XYZ file of C-alpha atoms in Angstrom:
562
model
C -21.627 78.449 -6.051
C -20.801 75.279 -4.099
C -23.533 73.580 -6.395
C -21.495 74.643 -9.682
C -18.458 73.091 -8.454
C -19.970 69.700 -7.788
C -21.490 69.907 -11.277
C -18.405 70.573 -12.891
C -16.745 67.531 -10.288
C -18.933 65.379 -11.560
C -18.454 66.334 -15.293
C -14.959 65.919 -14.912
C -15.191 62.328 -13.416
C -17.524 61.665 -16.048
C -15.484 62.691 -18.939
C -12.385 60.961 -17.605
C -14.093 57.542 -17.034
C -15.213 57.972 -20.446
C -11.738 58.400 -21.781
C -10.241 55.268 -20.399
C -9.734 52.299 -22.930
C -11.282 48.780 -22.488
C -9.035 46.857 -20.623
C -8.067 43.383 -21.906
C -7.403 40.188 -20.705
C -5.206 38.272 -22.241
C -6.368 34.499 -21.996
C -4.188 31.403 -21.646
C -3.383 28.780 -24.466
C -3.011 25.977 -21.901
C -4.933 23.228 -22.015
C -3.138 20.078 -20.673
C -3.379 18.255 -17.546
C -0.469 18.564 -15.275
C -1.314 16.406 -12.797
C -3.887 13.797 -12.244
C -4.602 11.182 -9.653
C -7.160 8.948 -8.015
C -8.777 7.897 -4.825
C -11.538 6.668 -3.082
C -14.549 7.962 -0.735
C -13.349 8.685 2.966
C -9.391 9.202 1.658
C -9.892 13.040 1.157
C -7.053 14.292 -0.546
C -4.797 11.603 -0.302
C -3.401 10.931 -3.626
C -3.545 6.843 -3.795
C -3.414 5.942 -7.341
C -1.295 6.534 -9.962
C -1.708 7.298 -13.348
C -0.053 5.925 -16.850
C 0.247 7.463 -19.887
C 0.601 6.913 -23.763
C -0.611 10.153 -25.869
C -3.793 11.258 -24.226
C -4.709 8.219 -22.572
C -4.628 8.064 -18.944
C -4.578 4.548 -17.640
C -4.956 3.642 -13.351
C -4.554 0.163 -12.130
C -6.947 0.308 -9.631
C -5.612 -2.363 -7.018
C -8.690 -4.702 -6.645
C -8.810 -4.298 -3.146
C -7.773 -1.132 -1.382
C -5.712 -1.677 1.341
C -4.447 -4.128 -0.544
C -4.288 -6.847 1.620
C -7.641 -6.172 3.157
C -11.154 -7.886 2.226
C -12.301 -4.065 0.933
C -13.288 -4.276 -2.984
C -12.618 -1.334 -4.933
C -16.004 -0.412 -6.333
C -14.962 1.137 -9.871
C -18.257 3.101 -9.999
C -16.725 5.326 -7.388
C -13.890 6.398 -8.215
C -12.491 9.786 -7.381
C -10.516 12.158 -9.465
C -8.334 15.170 -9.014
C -6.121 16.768 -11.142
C -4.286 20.354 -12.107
C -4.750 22.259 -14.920
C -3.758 25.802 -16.600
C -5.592 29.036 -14.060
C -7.608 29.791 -16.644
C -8.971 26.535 -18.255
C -11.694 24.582 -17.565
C -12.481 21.016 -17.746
C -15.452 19.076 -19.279
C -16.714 17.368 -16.561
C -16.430 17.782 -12.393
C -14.112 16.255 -10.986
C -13.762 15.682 -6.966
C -16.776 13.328 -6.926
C -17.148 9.662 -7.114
C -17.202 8.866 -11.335
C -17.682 5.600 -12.890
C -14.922 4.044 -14.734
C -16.112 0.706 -15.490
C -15.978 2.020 -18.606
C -13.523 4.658 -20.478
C -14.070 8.079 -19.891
C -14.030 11.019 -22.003
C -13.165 14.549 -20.985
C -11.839 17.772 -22.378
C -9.795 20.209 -21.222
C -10.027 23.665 -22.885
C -8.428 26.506 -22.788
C -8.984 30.419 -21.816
C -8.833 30.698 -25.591
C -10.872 28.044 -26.144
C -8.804 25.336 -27.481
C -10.002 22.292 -26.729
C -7.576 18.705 -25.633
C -9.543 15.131 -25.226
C -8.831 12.766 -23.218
C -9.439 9.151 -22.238
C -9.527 7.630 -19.023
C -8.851 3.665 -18.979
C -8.829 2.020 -15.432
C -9.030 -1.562 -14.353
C -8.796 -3.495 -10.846
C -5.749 -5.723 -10.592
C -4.519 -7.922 -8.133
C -1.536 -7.494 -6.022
C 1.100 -10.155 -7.806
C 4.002 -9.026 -5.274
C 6.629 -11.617 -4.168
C 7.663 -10.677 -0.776
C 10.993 -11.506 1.790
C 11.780 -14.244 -0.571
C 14.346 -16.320 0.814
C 15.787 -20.089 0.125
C 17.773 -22.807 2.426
C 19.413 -25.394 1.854
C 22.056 -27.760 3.173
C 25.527 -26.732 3.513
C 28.430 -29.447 5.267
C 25.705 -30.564 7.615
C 24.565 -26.684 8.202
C 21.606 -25.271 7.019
C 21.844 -21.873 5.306
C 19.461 -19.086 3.999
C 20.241 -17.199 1.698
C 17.563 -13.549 0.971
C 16.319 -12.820 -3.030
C 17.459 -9.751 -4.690
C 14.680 -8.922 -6.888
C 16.119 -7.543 -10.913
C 13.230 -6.378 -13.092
C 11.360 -9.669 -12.987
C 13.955 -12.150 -11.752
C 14.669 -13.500 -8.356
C 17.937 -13.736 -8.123
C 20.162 -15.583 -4.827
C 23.260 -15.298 -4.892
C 25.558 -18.823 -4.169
C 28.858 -20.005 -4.178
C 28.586 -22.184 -7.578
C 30.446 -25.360 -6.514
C 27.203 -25.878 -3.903
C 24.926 -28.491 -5.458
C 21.249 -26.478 -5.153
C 19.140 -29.571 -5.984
C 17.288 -29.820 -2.769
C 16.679 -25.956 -2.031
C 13.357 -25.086 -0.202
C 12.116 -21.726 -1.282
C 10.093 -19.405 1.314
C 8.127 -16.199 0.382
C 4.642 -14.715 0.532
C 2.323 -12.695 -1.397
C -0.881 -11.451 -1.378
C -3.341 -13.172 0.626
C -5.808 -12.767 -2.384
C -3.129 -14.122 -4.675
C -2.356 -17.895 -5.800
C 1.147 -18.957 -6.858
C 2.163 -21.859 -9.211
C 4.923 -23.398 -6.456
C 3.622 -22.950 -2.847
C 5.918 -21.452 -0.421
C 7.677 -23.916 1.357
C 8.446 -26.427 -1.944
C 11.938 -28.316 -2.571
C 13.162 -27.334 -5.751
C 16.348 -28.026 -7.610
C 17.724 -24.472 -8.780
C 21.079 -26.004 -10.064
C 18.600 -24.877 -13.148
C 16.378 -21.305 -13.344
C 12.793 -22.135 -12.415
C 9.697 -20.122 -13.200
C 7.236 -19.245 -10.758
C 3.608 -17.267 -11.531
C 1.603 -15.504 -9.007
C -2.303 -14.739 -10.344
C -4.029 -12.357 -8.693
C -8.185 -11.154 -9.087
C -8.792 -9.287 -12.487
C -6.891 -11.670 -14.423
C -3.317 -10.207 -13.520
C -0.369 -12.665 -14.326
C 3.141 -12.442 -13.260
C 6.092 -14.979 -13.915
C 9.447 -14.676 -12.328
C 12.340 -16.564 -13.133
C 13.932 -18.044 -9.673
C 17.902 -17.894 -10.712
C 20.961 -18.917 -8.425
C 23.869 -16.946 -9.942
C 27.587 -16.658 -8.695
C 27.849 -14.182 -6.648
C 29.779 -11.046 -7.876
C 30.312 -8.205 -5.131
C 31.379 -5.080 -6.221
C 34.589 -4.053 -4.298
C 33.423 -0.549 -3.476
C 29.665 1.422 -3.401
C 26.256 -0.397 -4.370
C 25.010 -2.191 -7.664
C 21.574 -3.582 -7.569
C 19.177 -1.598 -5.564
C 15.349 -1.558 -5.433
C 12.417 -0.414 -3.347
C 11.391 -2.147 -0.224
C 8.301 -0.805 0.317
C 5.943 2.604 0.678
C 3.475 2.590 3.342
C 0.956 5.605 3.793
C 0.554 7.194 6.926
C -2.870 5.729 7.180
C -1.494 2.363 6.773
C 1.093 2.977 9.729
C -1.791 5.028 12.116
C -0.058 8.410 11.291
C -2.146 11.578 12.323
C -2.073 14.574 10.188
C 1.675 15.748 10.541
C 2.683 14.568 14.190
C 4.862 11.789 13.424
C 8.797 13.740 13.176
C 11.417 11.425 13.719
C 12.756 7.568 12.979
C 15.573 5.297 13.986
C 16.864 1.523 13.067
C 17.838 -0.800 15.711
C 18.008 -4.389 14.736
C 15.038 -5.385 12.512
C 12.657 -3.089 13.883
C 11.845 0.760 12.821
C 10.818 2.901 15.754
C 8.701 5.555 14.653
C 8.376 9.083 17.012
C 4.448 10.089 17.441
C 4.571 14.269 19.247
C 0.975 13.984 19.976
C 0.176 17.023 22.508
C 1.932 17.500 25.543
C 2.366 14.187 27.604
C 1.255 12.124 24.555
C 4.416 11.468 22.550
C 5.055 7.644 21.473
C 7.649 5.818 20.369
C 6.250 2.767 18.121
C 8.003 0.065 17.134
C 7.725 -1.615 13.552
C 8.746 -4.420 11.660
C 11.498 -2.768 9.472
C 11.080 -4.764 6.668
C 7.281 -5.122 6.548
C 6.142 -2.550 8.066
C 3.724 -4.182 10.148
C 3.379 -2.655 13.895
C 5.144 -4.722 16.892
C 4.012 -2.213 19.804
C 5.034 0.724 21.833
C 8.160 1.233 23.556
C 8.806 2.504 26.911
C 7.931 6.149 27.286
C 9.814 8.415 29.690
C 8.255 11.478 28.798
C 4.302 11.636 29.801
C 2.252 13.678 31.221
C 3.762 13.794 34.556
C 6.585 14.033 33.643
C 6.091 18.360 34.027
C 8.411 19.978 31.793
C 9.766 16.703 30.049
C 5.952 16.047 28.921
C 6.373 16.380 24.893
C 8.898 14.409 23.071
C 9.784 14.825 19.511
C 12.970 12.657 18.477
C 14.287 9.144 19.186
C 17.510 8.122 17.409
C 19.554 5.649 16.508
C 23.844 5.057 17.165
C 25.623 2.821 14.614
C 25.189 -0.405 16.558
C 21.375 0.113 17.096
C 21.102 1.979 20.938
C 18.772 4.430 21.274
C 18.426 7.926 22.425
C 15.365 10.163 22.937
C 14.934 13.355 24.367
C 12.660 16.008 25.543
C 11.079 19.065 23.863
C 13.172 21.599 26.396
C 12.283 25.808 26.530
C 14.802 27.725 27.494
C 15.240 27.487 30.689
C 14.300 24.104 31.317
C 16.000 21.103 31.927
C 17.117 18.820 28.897
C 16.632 14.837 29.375
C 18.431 12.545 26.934
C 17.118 8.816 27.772
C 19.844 6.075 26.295
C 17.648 2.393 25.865
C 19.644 -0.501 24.704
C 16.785 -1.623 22.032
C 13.356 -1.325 21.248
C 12.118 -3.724 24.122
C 14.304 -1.800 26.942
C 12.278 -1.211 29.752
C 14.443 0.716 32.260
C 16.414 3.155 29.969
C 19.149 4.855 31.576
C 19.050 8.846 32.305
C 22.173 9.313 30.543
C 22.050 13.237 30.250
C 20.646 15.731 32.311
C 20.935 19.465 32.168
C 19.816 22.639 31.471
C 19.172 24.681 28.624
C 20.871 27.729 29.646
C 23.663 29.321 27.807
C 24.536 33.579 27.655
C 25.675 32.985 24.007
C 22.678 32.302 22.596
C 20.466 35.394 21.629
C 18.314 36.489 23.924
C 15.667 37.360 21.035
C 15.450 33.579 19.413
C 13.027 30.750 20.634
C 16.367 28.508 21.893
C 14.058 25.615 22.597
C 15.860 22.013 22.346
C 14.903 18.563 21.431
C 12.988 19.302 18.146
C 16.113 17.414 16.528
C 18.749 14.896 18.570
C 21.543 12.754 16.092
C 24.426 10.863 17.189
C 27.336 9.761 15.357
C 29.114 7.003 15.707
C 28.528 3.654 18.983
C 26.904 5.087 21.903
C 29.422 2.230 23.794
C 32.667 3.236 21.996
C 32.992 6.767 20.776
C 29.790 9.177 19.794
C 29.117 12.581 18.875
C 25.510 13.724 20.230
C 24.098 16.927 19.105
C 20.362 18.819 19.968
C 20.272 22.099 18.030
C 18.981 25.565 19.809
C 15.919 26.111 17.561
C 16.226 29.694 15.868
C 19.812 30.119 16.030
C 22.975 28.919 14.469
C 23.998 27.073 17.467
C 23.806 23.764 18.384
C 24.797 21.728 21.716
C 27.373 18.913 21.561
C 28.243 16.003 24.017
C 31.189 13.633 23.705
C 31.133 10.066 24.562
C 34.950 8.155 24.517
C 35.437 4.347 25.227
C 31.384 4.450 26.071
C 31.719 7.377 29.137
C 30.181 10.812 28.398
C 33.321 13.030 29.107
C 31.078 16.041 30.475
C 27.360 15.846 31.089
C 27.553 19.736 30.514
C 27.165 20.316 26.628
C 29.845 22.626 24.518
C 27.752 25.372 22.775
C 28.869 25.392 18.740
C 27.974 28.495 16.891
C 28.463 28.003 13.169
C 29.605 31.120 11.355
C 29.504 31.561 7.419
C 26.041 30.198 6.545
C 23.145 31.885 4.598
C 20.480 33.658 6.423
C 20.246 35.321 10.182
C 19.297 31.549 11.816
C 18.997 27.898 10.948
C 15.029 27.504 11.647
C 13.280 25.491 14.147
C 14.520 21.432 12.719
C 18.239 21.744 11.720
C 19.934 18.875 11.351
C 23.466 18.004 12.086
C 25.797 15.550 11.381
C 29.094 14.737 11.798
C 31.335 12.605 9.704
C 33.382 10.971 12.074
C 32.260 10.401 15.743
C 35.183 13.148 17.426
C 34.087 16.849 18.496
C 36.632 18.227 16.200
C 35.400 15.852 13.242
C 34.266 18.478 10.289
C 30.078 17.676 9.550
C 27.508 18.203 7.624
C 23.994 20.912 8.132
C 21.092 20.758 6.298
C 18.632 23.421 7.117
C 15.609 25.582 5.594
C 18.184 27.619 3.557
C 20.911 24.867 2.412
C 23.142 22.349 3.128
C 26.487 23.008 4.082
C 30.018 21.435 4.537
C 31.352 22.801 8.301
C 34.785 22.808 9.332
C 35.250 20.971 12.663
C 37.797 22.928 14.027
C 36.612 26.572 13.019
C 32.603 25.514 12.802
C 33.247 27.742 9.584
C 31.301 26.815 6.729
C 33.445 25.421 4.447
C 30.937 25.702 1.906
C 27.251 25.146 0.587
C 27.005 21.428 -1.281
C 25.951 21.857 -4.659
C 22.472 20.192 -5.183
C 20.784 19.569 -8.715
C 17.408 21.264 -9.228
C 18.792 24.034 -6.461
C 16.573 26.565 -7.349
C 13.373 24.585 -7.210
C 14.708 22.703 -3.527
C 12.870 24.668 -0.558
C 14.213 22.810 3.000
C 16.484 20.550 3.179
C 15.882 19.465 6.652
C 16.449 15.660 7.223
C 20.052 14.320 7.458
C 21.943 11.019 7.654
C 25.332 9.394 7.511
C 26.213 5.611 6.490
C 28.650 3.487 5.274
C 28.275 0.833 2.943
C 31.274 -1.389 1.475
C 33.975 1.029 1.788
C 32.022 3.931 0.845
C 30.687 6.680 3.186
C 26.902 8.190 2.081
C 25.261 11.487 3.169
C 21.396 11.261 2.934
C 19.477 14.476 2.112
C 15.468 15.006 2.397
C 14.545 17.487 0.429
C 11.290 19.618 0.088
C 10.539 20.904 -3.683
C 8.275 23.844 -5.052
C 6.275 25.200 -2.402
C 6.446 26.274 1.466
C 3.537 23.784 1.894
C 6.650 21.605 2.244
C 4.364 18.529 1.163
C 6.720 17.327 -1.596
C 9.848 15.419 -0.330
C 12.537 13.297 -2.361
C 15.466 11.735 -0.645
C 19.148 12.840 -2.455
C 22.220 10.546 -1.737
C 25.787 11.530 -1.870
C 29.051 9.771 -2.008
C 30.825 11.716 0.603
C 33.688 9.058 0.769
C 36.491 11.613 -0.316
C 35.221 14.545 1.781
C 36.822 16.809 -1.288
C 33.716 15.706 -3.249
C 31.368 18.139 -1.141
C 32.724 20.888 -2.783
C 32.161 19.709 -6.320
C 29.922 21.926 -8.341
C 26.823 20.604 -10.460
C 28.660 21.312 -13.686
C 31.406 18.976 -13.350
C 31.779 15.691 -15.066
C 32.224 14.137 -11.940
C 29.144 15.186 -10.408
C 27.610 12.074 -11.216
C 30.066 9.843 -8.893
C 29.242 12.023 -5.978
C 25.039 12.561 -6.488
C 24.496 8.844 -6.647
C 20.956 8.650 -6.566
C 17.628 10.460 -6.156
C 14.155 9.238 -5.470
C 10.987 9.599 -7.124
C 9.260 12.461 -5.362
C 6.354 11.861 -2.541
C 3.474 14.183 -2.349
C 1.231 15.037 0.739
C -1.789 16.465 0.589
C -1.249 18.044 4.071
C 1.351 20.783 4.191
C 4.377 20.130 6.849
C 6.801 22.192 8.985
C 9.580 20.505 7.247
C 10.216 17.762 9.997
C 10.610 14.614 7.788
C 13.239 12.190 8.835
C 16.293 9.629 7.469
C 17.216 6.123 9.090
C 19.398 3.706 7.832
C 19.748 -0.416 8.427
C 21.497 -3.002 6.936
C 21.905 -6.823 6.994
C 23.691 -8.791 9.037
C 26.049 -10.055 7.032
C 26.667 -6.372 5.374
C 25.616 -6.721 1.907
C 23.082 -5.287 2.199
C 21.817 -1.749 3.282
C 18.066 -0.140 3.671
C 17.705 3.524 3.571
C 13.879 5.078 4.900
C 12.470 8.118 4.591
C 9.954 9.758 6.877
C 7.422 12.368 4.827
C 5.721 13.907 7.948
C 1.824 14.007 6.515
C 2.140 11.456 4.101
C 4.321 8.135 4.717
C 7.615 5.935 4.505
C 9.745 4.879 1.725
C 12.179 2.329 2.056
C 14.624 1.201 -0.348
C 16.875 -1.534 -0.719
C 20.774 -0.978 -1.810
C 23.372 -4.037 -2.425
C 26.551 -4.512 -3.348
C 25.725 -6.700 -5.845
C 26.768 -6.069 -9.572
C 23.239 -6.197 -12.254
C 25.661 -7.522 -14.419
């Protein structure tokens, strides 16, 4: 009996397989590229060349040495490849090893279907045919004066009074090392007329820029002409994987904030508008220091002080170091308490000193704020006429926002340097417009591209003739968090935070937007913002920290283009 009922099991299970229908999968159409890029042996992932493209030919200008001011060649016969394409498709060729492309390439990508797209591959090694820190002087009632370039499209333009006779102007700037230029740096020329200047560079690369004095005409509110500084890649500024989380301005020099493991944090100082490193400042927090070992921010006031602070537990004791610049020695213990408070949950991490911000002159009146990781709270000092009123912090619990906490790296900022001053939080889930008096949200800032924004964890404030600007890093696409553009907003009439994307006026308040960066090593969101400017105002440099991957800097003026 028991036999007989496995037989007719087994018939059963037979027949029913038997029934089912084929099963079919659908393939894809796709067949085009949606991303391609190109490095070099020993960069892994790192995406260091660019592409061009007209129709299905891909072009790279290869820089002929790589870094580019180093002695390396770029050997075109080993050139690596990487690129995206539809799930299902498949390309011609293998890409992720070195390929020669001293000559063009030809590949295919085709499709699940089988469709079939050619391409071409084009690359060449240029020279770099940069002109850098331009700058002329010249002779002024018995006083010399310098005056810097503003570089439009291919045209070096210095602004000058026009009743100043220009015919004995020396003209300073540098370029490659690699690179020649038609007038050496250091020449007299007379710019009461344009002059042209070429730099060559290896591979035959040619560029001429016209060197043009114009009248200067300063717009009486916002920016005009504005360009990129510079981008340097975290190998070219010693960066290790994704430990470098913070930045700050103080004079010319760009301090950069290393974690490291416990007890080996650094703060390292760079030339702002180079790049190049200067050296280490004075750390406070090492591995003696016990509980203050690990250090994670150091942060800039309006006037260029300094503040850092220690990676606190609950429980622990909170440090906040104030140094007077970059070379300050002996920086005073201005704060010192605990990280105790019964209002926070019990259940959240509550750790400090993964974010510290200050707004407004450490020596005048400030606002200085750590947030309480995993909560919506955040403590607050207030400094008035230079004295910190209470070395005990005011808890601030902000009510209103989206989601149960703020994450471990929220950033605040407040618009005007008083406790009851309304400000601004960006966080994992948005960024929001916070009554000062209520620490209601008064609402969530309407961003562009919302949906496809991730974090929006890095946060600055600066003003710039007459105008106030909020600064927003954002991370697009993925929870990898290794694609970060920097949004600015013209927060100048606080009413504009409240304007909504579909408004004609949206335009005046999201003034700009970068080009996006992309790491190849995925972040905890813990990019930063810092902002400089020139000494005689007209000029203003914003940078942007991508933990994993670099810094951007970019140039704004109040110069008109036109």
């Amino acid at each position: 009996m028991m036999k007989r009922k496995i037989y007719i099991l087994l018939f059963s299970l037979v027949s029913l397989l038997s029934c089912d229908k084929k099963v079919e999968v659908e393939r894809g159409t796709g067949n085009e590229l949606s991303d391609i890029f190109a490095n070099i042996e020993g960069s892994g992932p790192d995406r260091l060349f660019e592409p061009r493209y007209s129709n299905d030919t891909i072009y790279f200008d290869i820089p002929y040495y790589y870094p580019v001011d180093s002695d390396f060649e770029t050997d075109l016969s080993k050139i690596i490849l990487r690129a995206s394409i539809p799930s299902d498709a498949f390309v011609s060729m293998k890409f992720g090893d070195p390929i020669d492309l001293r000559r063009p390439l030809n590949f295919s990508v085709i499709s699940g279907v089988g469709v079939e797209k050619k391409y071409i591959i084009n690359a060449k090694k240029v020279g770099d045919t940069h002109i850098l820190d331009a700058k002329i002087s010249f002779e002024q009632d018995g006083i010399v004066q310098t005056v810097e370039a503003v570089l439009v499209n291919d045209e070096l333009r210095f602004f000058i009074d026009p009743e100043i006779d220009m015919s004995k102007t020396i003209i300073t700037f540098s370029i490659n090392r690699h690179a020649s230029s038609s007038i050496k740096s250091g020449t007299t020329l007379n710019l009461n007329e344009n002059q042209l200047i070429t730099v060559s560079a290896p591979g035959d690369v040619h560029k001429t820029y016209t060197i043009r004095v114009m009248e200067p005409v300063k717009l009486p509110y916002g920016f005009g002409v504005n360009r990129p500084m510079w981008l340097k890649l975290g190998a070219d500024l010693g960066f290790t994987g994704a430990n470098e989380t913070a930045i700050a301005i103080s004079g010319d020099y760009l301090v950069v904030t290393k974690t490291g493991t416990v007890g080996n944090s650094q703060y390292r100082v760079f030339d702002r508008f180079t790049g190049e490193y200067i050296r280490d400042m004075y750390m406070p927090f090492t591995a003696g220091s016990g509980a203050f070992s690990q250090s994670n921010q150091l942060v800039a006031d309006a006037k260029g002080n300094l503040l850092s602070i220690n990676r606190a537990a609950y429980g622990q004791t909170i440090h906040i170091y104030k140094y007077d610049d970059p070379f300050d020695e002996n920086p005073e213990l201005l704060i010192n308490t605990t990280n105790v408070n019964d209002l926070l949950p019990t259940t959240a991490d509550r750790s400090t000193g993964r974010r510290l911000n200050i707004a407004g002159d450490l020596n005048g009146n400030a606002v200085i704020t750590t947030s309480a990781s995993v909560t919506k709270s955040f403590y607050c000092w207030e400094i008035k006429n230079g004295m910190l009123t209470s070395k005990i912090p005011t808890l601030i619990t902000i009510e209103g926002t989206t989601g149960n906490h703020h994450g471990y790296v929220p950033e605040v900022q407040y618009i005007n340097p008083i406790i009851t001053s309304n400000y601004l939080l960006g966080y994992q889930s948005d960024f929001s417009y916070i009554n000062g008096t209520t620490n209601k949200q008064i609402n969530a800032v309407s961003l562009s591209n919302r949906g496809n924004t991730t974090f929006m964890n890095a946060l600055a404030i600066g003003t710039f003739n007459h105008a106030t600007y909020a600064f927003l890093g954002r991370y697009f696409s993925n929870y990898d968090l290794n694609r970060m553009g920097l949004s600015m907003f013209d927060i100048t009439d606080p009413q504009m935070l409240s304007i909504e994307t579909s408004s004609s006026q949206y335009p005046s308040f999201n003034v700009f937007n970068s080009e996006t960066l992309i790491s190849t090593v995925a972040t905890s969101g813990t990019g930063d913002i810092a902002i400089g400017y020139s000494d005689d105002g007209d000029r203003m440099q914003v940078y942007m920290l991508h933990t994993g991957y670099g810094i951007w800097a970019h140039e704004f003026t109040v110069y008109s283009a036109n």
